[in-house]
Amino acid sequence: MKASIISTVTAFLLVFTAAAQNYQLPDRHASQHGSLLANQGNAGITVENSTKYLEEIFSEEEEPEFDIYTEGWDSKLVNCYAGVAVPQTATIDVSKFSMPHPGYITSPYGYRKRFRRMHKGVDLKVNIGDTIRAAFDGRVRITNYERKGYGYYVVLRHTNDLETVYGHLSAFLVEPDTYVKAGDPIALGGNTGHSTGPHLHFETRYMGYAINPCAIFDFANQTTHTDSYTFDKNTYQNARNYSPAANSEYAKQYLKQNPTKPYARTSSSSGSSIYRVRKGDSLSKIASRNGTTVAKLCRLNGIKTTTKLQVGQRLKLR
């Protein structure tokens, strides 16, 4: 009986060994694996080490697991973390980033006496139609419109446990659930919602806490202060080395290279927006800048796609 068991196990091991020897990586991986190890000779690389090496190389090409996109994912609220336990402190990796837009700060983070409320982000100078980019890798949670608030806005959830908010946009370039990389275009700058001029309202949030973006980003130098940011419930509203003088100097340089473009947008008491046609405008340009469509502009204004626009002509946007 014992001899029979030994014989059976031996046969199984022989079959398993033969199968292992005949196992081939998929062509693409086999080619990559061969290229990586070529010319290295007998380097003494173990199976465990070489596997780890390959995993590290290809990890940047892979989309993260979807389990980070669960808490409040279906919520339409900007802060979807109400009632969630938030740690006192947390270290957040911000090394892989992109500036959402190169504009200077026109309005900093902080309490607004005039409006008796907090300004939970920073406002950055943009022209209508400027490209707005994802600050970090992540997935689009919301694209939405608030007439009395953010206007057209996007919320991204990132793999570094942050969410970022981009407000007063003129058009979306992404849809909900879209996965984006840092620097990918996500929207066009605008002047929608509760806004007195074209700008980007930009927020950085950790589990609902609206962090001062100047604690993470050095906008005057177009970079992050450090590769990691330490969130603390006691200090998250504080800026880090923010200098109004440096921002003012950067603004001068920015405006030389990016002169302010004229815009025309007024709102009636009923909430419908009116656009005054400028030289060089077309229906497609107006629609793109204001987050609408040519078909809707034609319907609202009783015109056709072939209608010739006149400078100074007033068009309903909504």
Coordinates of C-alpha atoms in Angstrom, one line a residue:
M1 CA 0.0 0.0 0.0
K2 CA 2.8 2.4 1.0
A3 CA 4.8 1.5 -2.1
S4 CA 1.7 2.3 -4.2
I5 CA 1.2 5.7 -2.7
I6 CA 4.9 6.5 -3.2
S7 CA 4.6 5.4 -6.8
T8 CA 1.6 7.6 -7.4
V9 CA 3.2 10.7 -5.8
T10 CA 6.4 10.1 -7.8
A11 CA 4.4 9.9 -11.1
F12 CA 2.5 13.1 -10.2
L13 CA 5.8 15.0 -9.5
L14 CA 7.3 13.8 -12.8
V15 CA 4.2 15.1 -14.7
F16 CA 4.2 18.4 -12.8
T17 CA 7.9 18.9 -13.5
A18 CA 7.5 18.2 -17.2
A19 CA 4.6 20.7 -17.4
A20 CA 6.6 23.3 -15.6
Q21 CA 9.5 22.9 -18.0
N22 CA 7.1 23.3 -21.0
Y23 CA 5.2 26.3 -19.6
Q24 CA 5.7 29.4 -21.7
L25 CA 5.0 33.0 -20.9
P26 CA 2.6 34.8 -23.3
D27 CA 4.6 36.1 -26.3
R28 CA 4.5 39.7 -25.2
H29 CA 5.7 39.0 -21.7
A30 CA 8.2 36.5 -22.9
S31 CA 9.7 39.1 -25.2
Q32 CA 9.8 41.7 -22.5
H33 CA 11.3 39.3 -20.0
G34 CA 14.0 38.3 -22.5
S35 CA 14.9 41.9 -23.2
L36 CA 15.1 42.8 -19.6
L37 CA 17.5 40.0 -18.7
A38 CA 19.6 40.0 -22.0
N39 CA 23.3 40.4 -21.6
Q40 CA 23.2 39.9 -17.8
G41 CA 24.8 36.5 -17.9
N42 CA 24.6 34.3 -14.8
A43 CA 23.5 37.1 -12.4
G44 CA 22.0 34.6 -9.9
I45 CA 18.5 36.1 -10.1
T46 CA 16.0 33.9 -8.4
V47 CA 12.4 33.3 -9.7
E48 CA 11.0 35.3 -6.8
N49 CA 13.3 38.3 -7.4
S50 CA 12.8 38.3 -11.2
T51 CA 9.0 38.2 -10.7
K52 CA 9.1 41.1 -8.3
Y53 CA 11.4 43.0 -10.7
L54 CA 8.9 42.5 -13.5
E55 CA 5.9 43.5 -11.3
E56 CA 7.7 46.8 -10.4
I57 CA 8.4 47.6 -14.1
F58 CA 4.8 47.1 -15.3
S59 CA 3.1 48.5 -12.2
E60 CA 2.9 52.0 -13.6
E61 CA 1.0 50.8 -16.7
E62 CA -1.7 49.2 -14.7
E63 CA -4.9 50.8 -13.5
P64 CA -5.3 50.5 -9.7
E65 CA -7.9 48.2 -8.2
F66 CA -11.4 49.7 -8.1
D67 CA -11.8 49.1 -4.4
I68 CA -10.6 52.6 -3.6
Y69 CA -13.6 54.0 -5.5
T70 CA -16.2 52.7 -3.1
E71 CA -16.9 55.1 -0.3
G72 CA -19.7 57.4 -1.4
W73 CA -18.9 56.7 -5.0
D74 CA -22.5 57.0 -6.1
S75 CA -23.1 60.2 -4.1
K76 CA -23.7 63.4 -6.1
L77 CA -22.4 65.5 -3.2
V78 CA -18.9 67.1 -3.4
N79 CA -18.3 65.9 0.2
C80 CA -19.5 62.3 0.2
Y81 CA -17.7 61.3 3.4
A82 CA -20.2 62.5 6.0
G83 CA -20.1 60.3 9.1
V84 CA -17.0 58.4 8.0
A85 CA -14.2 58.0 10.6
V86 CA -11.2 60.1 9.4
P87 CA -7.7 59.5 10.9
Q88 CA -6.1 62.4 12.9
T89 CA -3.1 62.3 10.6
A90 CA -2.2 60.7 7.3
T91 CA 0.8 60.9 4.9
I92 CA -0.2 61.4 1.3
D93 CA 2.0 60.8 -1.7
V94 CA 1.8 63.8 -4.1
S95 CA 5.0 63.1 -6.1
K96 CA 3.2 62.2 -9.3
F97 CA 1.3 65.4 -10.1
S98 CA 0.4 68.0 -12.7
M99 CA -0.6 71.6 -12.1
P100 CA -4.3 71.8 -13.0
H101 CA -3.6 75.1 -14.8
P102 CA -0.6 77.4 -14.9
G103 CA -2.7 80.4 -13.8
Y104 CA -1.7 82.5 -10.7
I105 CA -3.9 82.7 -7.6
T106 CA -6.6 85.4 -7.9
S107 CA -8.3 84.5 -4.6
P108 CA -6.7 82.4 -1.9
Y109 CA -8.2 79.8 0.5
G110 CA -9.8 81.0 3.7
Y111 CA -12.7 82.6 5.4
R112 CA -14.6 85.3 3.5
K113 CA -16.0 88.0 5.8
R114 CA -18.0 89.5 2.9
F115 CA -19.9 86.2 2.3
R116 CA -19.6 84.9 5.9
R117 CA -18.3 81.5 4.8
M118 CA -15.1 79.6 4.0
H119 CA -13.6 79.7 0.5
K120 CA -12.6 76.0 0.4
G121 CA -10.2 76.2 -2.5
V122 CA -8.1 78.6 -4.5
D123 CA -9.1 80.5 -7.6
L124 CA -6.7 80.4 -10.5
K125 CA -6.6 82.8 -13.4
V126 CA -7.8 81.2 -16.6
N127 CA -9.2 82.4 -20.0
I128 CA -12.5 80.8 -21.1
G129 CA -11.6 77.7 -23.1
D130 CA -8.2 77.1 -21.4
T131 CA -7.4 73.4 -20.9
I132 CA -7.8 72.2 -17.3
R133 CA -5.8 69.1 -16.3
A134 CA -6.1 66.3 -13.7
A135 CA -3.8 67.0 -10.8
F136 CA -3.2 63.3 -10.0
D137 CA -4.0 59.9 -11.4
G138 CA -7.6 58.9 -10.6
R139 CA -11.2 58.4 -11.7
V140 CA -13.9 60.9 -12.5
R141 CA -16.6 60.7 -9.7
I142 CA -18.8 63.6 -10.8
T143 CA -19.4 65.9 -13.7
N144 CA -22.3 68.2 -12.7
Y145 CA -23.7 71.7 -12.9
E146 CA -24.7 74.1 -10.1
R147 CA -26.2 77.4 -11.2
K148 CA -25.7 79.2 -7.9
G149 CA -22.4 77.5 -7.0
Y150 CA -19.6 75.7 -8.9
G151 CA -21.3 76.1 -12.3
Y152 CA -20.0 73.2 -14.4
Y153 CA -17.6 71.2 -12.2
V154 CA -15.7 67.9 -12.0
V155 CA -14.7 65.8 -9.0
L156 CA -11.8 63.4 -9.3
R157 CA -11.0 60.7 -6.8
H158 CA -7.3 59.8 -6.7
T159 CA -5.1 56.9 -5.8
N160 CA -3.4 59.0 -3.1
D161 CA -6.6 59.2 -1.0
L162 CA -7.3 62.8 -2.2
E163 CA -10.2 64.1 -4.2
T164 CA -9.9 67.3 -6.3
V165 CA -12.6 69.6 -7.4
Y166 CA -12.5 71.8 -10.5
G167 CA -15.3 74.5 -10.7
H168 CA -16.7 77.2 -13.0
L169 CA -15.8 75.2 -16.2
S170 CA -17.2 75.9 -19.6
A171 CA -17.1 72.3 -20.9
F172 CA -16.3 68.7 -19.8
L173 CA -13.7 66.6 -21.7
V174 CA -14.4 63.5 -19.5
E175 CA -17.3 61.5 -18.3
P176 CA -18.1 59.9 -14.9
D177 CA -16.0 56.7 -14.2
T178 CA -13.3 57.7 -16.7
Y179 CA -9.8 56.8 -15.5
V180 CA -7.4 59.7 -16.0
K181 CA -3.6 60.2 -15.5
A182 CA -2.0 63.2 -14.0
G183 CA -1.9 65.9 -16.7
D184 CA -4.7 64.5 -18.8
P185 CA -7.2 67.2 -20.1
I186 CA -10.5 66.9 -18.2
A187 CA -12.3 70.2 -18.9
L188 CA -12.1 73.7 -20.3
G189 CA -11.9 76.8 -18.2
G190 CA -15.0 79.0 -17.9
N191 CA -17.1 81.5 -16.0
T192 CA -20.2 79.4 -15.1
G193 CA -22.2 79.3 -11.9
H194 CA -21.6 81.9 -9.1
S195 CA -18.7 83.6 -10.8
T196 CA -17.8 87.2 -11.6
G197 CA -15.1 86.4 -14.2
P198 CA -13.3 83.5 -15.8
H199 CA -11.3 81.5 -13.2
L200 CA -10.8 77.9 -12.0
H201 CA -12.0 77.1 -8.5
F202 CA -9.6 74.3 -7.4
E203 CA -10.0 72.2 -4.2
T204 CA -8.0 69.5 -2.6
R205 CA -9.9 67.3 -0.2
Y206 CA -8.9 64.4 2.1
M207 CA -12.0 62.3 3.0
G208 CA -14.1 65.4 2.9
Y209 CA -11.7 67.8 4.7
A210 CA -11.0 70.7 2.4
I211 CA -7.3 71.1 2.6
N212 CA -5.7 74.4 1.7
P213 CA -4.3 73.7 -1.8
C214 CA -1.3 75.9 -0.9
A215 CA -0.3 73.3 1.7
I216 CA 0.4 70.9 -1.2
F217 CA 1.1 73.1 -4.2
D218 CA 3.5 76.0 -4.7
F219 CA 1.6 77.8 -7.4
A220 CA 4.2 80.6 -7.9
N221 CA 6.8 77.9 -8.8
Q222 CA 4.4 75.5 -10.5
T223 CA 5.3 72.5 -8.3
T224 CA 4.5 70.7 -5.1
H225 CA 6.3 71.7 -1.9
T226 CA 7.5 68.2 -1.2
D227 CA 6.8 64.7 -2.6
S228 CA 4.4 63.9 0.3
Y229 CA 1.9 65.9 2.3
T230 CA 1.0 65.2 5.9
F231 CA -2.7 65.7 6.6
D232 CA -3.5 66.8 10.1
K233 CA -7.0 67.7 11.4
N234 CA -5.4 70.5 13.4
T235 CA -3.5 72.1 10.5
Y236 CA -5.1 71.2 7.2
Q237 CA -6.3 74.8 6.7
N238 CA -2.8 76.2 6.8
A239 CA -0.8 77.1 3.8
R240 CA 2.8 76.2 3.5
N241 CA 5.3 79.0 2.7
Y242 CA 2.6 80.9 0.7
S243 CA 4.0 84.3 -0.4
P244 CA 1.6 86.9 -1.8
A245 CA 4.6 88.7 -3.2
A246 CA 5.8 85.6 -5.0
N247 CA 2.3 85.1 -6.4
S248 CA 2.2 88.7 -7.6
E249 CA 5.6 88.4 -9.3
Y250 CA 4.4 85.1 -11.0
A251 CA 1.2 86.8 -12.1
K252 CA 3.2 89.5 -14.0
Q253 CA 5.2 86.8 -15.8
Y254 CA 2.1 84.8 -16.5
L255 CA 0.1 87.8 -17.9
K256 CA 3.0 88.7 -20.3
Q257 CA 2.8 85.2 -21.8
N258 CA -1.0 84.8 -21.5
P259 CA -2.8 88.1 -21.9
T260 CA -6.3 88.2 -20.6
K261 CA -8.9 87.6 -23.3
P262 CA -12.1 89.7 -23.4
Y263 CA -15.3 87.9 -22.4
A264 CA -19.0 88.8 -22.3
R265 CA -21.4 87.1 -20.1
T266 CA -24.3 88.5 -18.1
S267 CA -27.1 86.9 -16.2
S268 CA -30.8 87.9 -16.1
S269 CA -32.9 87.7 -13.0
S270 CA -34.5 84.5 -14.3
G271 CA -31.1 82.8 -14.3
S272 CA -30.8 82.5 -18.1
S273 CA -27.3 83.4 -19.3
I274 CA -26.8 85.8 -22.2
Y275 CA -23.7 85.9 -24.4
R276 CA -22.6 88.8 -26.5
V277 CA -21.0 87.7 -29.8
R278 CA -17.4 88.8 -30.3
K279 CA -15.3 89.1 -33.5
G280 CA -14.2 85.6 -34.6
D281 CA -17.0 83.8 -32.7
S282 CA -18.8 80.8 -34.2
L283 CA -21.6 78.8 -32.7
S284 CA -19.3 75.9 -32.1
K285 CA -16.8 78.1 -30.2
I286 CA -19.5 79.7 -28.1
A287 CA -21.1 76.3 -27.3
S288 CA -17.7 74.8 -26.3
R289 CA -16.8 77.8 -24.0
N290 CA -20.1 77.7 -22.2
G291 CA -20.7 74.0 -21.7
T292 CA -23.6 73.7 -24.1
T293 CA -24.3 72.5 -27.7
V294 CA -24.8 74.2 -31.1
A295 CA -28.3 72.5 -31.3
K296 CA -29.3 74.0 -28.0
L297 CA -28.1 77.4 -29.0
C298 CA -30.1 77.3 -32.2
R299 CA -33.2 76.1 -30.4
L300 CA -33.0 78.8 -27.7
N301 CA -32.3 81.6 -30.1
G302 CA -34.5 80.5 -33.1
I303 CA -31.6 80.4 -35.5
K304 CA -30.0 77.8 -37.7
T305 CA -26.5 76.3 -37.8
T306 CA -25.9 78.3 -41.0
T307 CA -27.0 81.6 -39.5
K308 CA -24.3 84.3 -39.8
L309 CA -23.6 85.8 -36.3
Q310 CA -23.2 89.6 -35.9
V311 CA -20.7 91.2 -33.6
G312 CA -22.6 92.4 -30.5
Q313 CA -25.5 90.0 -31.1
R314 CA -27.0 88.6 -27.8
L315 CA -27.5 84.9 -27.6
K316 CA -29.3 82.9 -24.8
L317 CA -27.1 80.2 -23.4
R318 CA -29.7 78.6 -21.1

